PDB file of C-alpha atoms in Angstrom:
ATOM      1  CA  MET I   1      24.885  -3.653   5.816  1.00  0.00           C
ATOM      2  CA  THR I   2      22.780  -0.549   5.263  1.00  0.00           C
ATOM      3  CA  SER I   3      18.990  -0.423   5.503  1.00  0.00           C
ATOM      4  CA  TYR I   4      16.892   2.110   3.605  1.00  0.00           C
ATOM      5  CA  SER I   5      13.285   3.193   4.098  1.00  0.00           C
ATOM      6  CA  ARG I   6      10.982   6.140   3.407  1.00  0.00           C
ATOM      7  CA  GLU I   7      13.170   8.265   5.674  1.00  0.00           C
ATOM      8  CA  GLN I   8      15.960   7.961   3.061  1.00  0.00           C
ATOM      9  CA  GLY I   9      13.547   8.728   0.187  1.00  0.00           C
ATOM     10  CA  LEU I  10      12.738   5.167  -0.907  1.00  0.00           C
ATOM     11  CA  ALA I  11       9.310   4.879  -2.530  1.00  0.00           C
ATOM     12  CA  THR I  12       6.872   2.777  -0.553  1.00  0.00           C
ATOM     13  CA  SER I  13       4.537  -0.060  -1.491  1.00  0.00           C
ATOM     14  CA  GLY I  14       6.962  -2.989  -1.675  1.00  0.00           C
ATOM     15  CA  ILE I  15      10.091  -3.567  -3.736  1.00  0.00           C
ATOM     16  CA  THR I  16       9.387  -5.267  -7.065  1.00  0.00           C
ATOM     17  CA  ALA I  17      12.728  -4.825  -8.899  1.00  0.00           C
ATOM     18  CA  ILE I  18      16.372  -3.975  -8.136  1.00  0.00           C
ATOM     19  CA  TYR I  19      18.909  -2.985 -10.784  1.00  0.00           C
ATOM     20  CA  GLU I  20      22.523  -1.778 -10.785  1.00  0.00           C
ATOM     21  CA  ASP I  21      23.379   0.258 -13.890  1.00  0.00           C
ATOM     22  CA  LYS I  22      26.752   0.436 -15.699  1.00  0.00           C
ATOM     23  CA  THR I  23      27.878   3.363 -13.529  1.00  0.00           C
ATOM     24  CA  GLY I  24      27.052   1.534 -10.289  1.00  0.00           C
ATOM     25  CA  GLY I  25      23.784   3.415  -9.779  1.00  0.00           C
ATOM     26  CA  ILE I  26      21.126   1.506  -7.849  1.00  0.00           C
ATOM     27  CA  TRP I  27      17.530   1.608  -9.078  1.00  0.00           C
ATOM     28  CA  ILE I  28      14.600   0.246  -7.057  1.00  0.00           C
ATOM     29  CA  GLY I  29      11.218  -0.517  -8.617  1.00  0.00           C
ATOM     30  CA  THR I  30       8.254  -0.414  -6.244  1.00  0.00           C
ATOM     31  CA  GLY I  31       4.495  -0.736  -6.312  1.00  0.00           C
ATOM     32  CA  ASN I  32       4.196   3.002  -6.911  1.00  0.00           C
ATOM     33  CA  GLY I  33       7.173   4.043  -9.021  1.00  0.00           C
ATOM     34  CA  VAL I  34      10.958   3.928  -9.174  1.00  0.00           C
ATOM     35  CA  SER I  35      13.692   5.314  -6.928  1.00  0.00           C
ATOM     36  CA  LYS I  36      17.416   5.818  -7.580  1.00  0.00           C
ATOM     37  CA  LEU I  37      20.134   5.949  -4.935  1.00  0.00           C
ATOM     38  CA  ILE I  38      22.052   9.247  -5.283  1.00  0.00           C
ATOM     39  CA  ASN I  39      24.666  10.304  -2.711  1.00  0.00           C
ATOM     40  CA  GLY I  40      23.349   7.918  -0.047  1.00  0.00           C
ATOM     41  CA  ARG I  41      19.708   8.975  -0.450  1.00  0.00           C
ATOM     42  CA  PHE I  42      16.958   7.696  -2.708  1.00  0.00           C
ATOM     43  CA  VAL I  43      15.332  10.082  -5.165  1.00  0.00           C
ATOM     44  CA  THR I  44      11.901   8.926  -6.266  1.00  0.00           C
ATOM     45  CA  LEU I  45      10.992   9.730  -9.847  1.00  0.00           C
ATOM     46  CA  THR I  46       7.383  10.818 -10.287  1.00  0.00           C
ATOM     47  CA  GLU I  47       4.947  11.875 -12.982  1.00  0.00           C
ATOM     48  CA  ARG I  48       6.721  15.279 -13.017  1.00  0.00           C
ATOM     49  CA  ASP I  49       9.797  13.368 -14.243  1.00  0.00           C
ATOM     50  CA  GLY I  50       7.774  11.486 -16.867  1.00  0.00           C
ATOM     51  CA  ILE I  51       7.485   8.335 -14.746  1.00  0.00           C
ATOM     52  CA  PRO I  52       3.941   7.108 -14.057  1.00  0.00           C
ATOM     53  CA  GLY I  53       3.318   6.543 -10.347  1.00  0.00           C
ATOM     54  CA  ARG I  54       2.494   2.874 -10.688  1.00  0.00           C
ATOM     55  CA  SER I  55       4.192  -0.461 -10.262  1.00  0.00           C
ATOM     56  CA  VAL I  56       7.640  -0.939 -11.827  1.00  0.00           C
ATOM     57  CA  ILE I  57       8.369  -4.655 -12.102  1.00  0.00           C
ATOM     58  CA  ALA I  58      11.434  -4.616 -14.363  1.00  0.00           C
ATOM     59  CA  ILE I  59      14.417  -2.295 -14.895  1.00  0.00           C
ATOM     60  CA  GLN I  60      16.950  -2.742 -17.690  1.00  0.00           C
ATOM     61  CA  GLU I  61      19.705  -0.689 -19.334  1.00  0.00           C
ATOM     62  CA  ASP I  62      20.344  -0.696 -23.080  1.00  0.00           C
ATOM     63  CA  ASP I  63      23.696  -0.425 -24.886  1.00  0.00           C
ATOM     64  CA  ARG I  64      23.419   3.380 -24.970  1.00  0.00           C
ATOM     65  CA  GLY I  65      22.946   3.642 -21.207  1.00  0.00           C
ATOM     66  CA  HIS I  66      19.219   4.401 -21.342  1.00  0.00           C
ATOM     67  CA  ILE I  67      17.151   2.917 -18.533  1.00  0.00           C
ATOM     68  CA  TRP I  68      13.953   1.080 -19.486  1.00  0.00           C
ATOM     69  CA  LEU I  69      11.117   0.408 -17.054  1.00  0.00           C
ATOM     70  CA  ALA I  70       8.236  -2.068 -17.306  1.00  0.00           C
TER      71      ALA I  70
END
């Protein structure tokens, strides 16, 4: 079992959603955004990436492979 925290790039403020996409990518919704596990480290998407820095409570992938956040 592997544990992840801020040291591995995971956004803080509590986990609100977890999603595994079609390619096996892991997405984590938190109280202040969304993070994706890439090469053993989480990358947190921010307003610079077009993601508002607020709570993400749902993550879903459509038939085209686009990720939707709520």
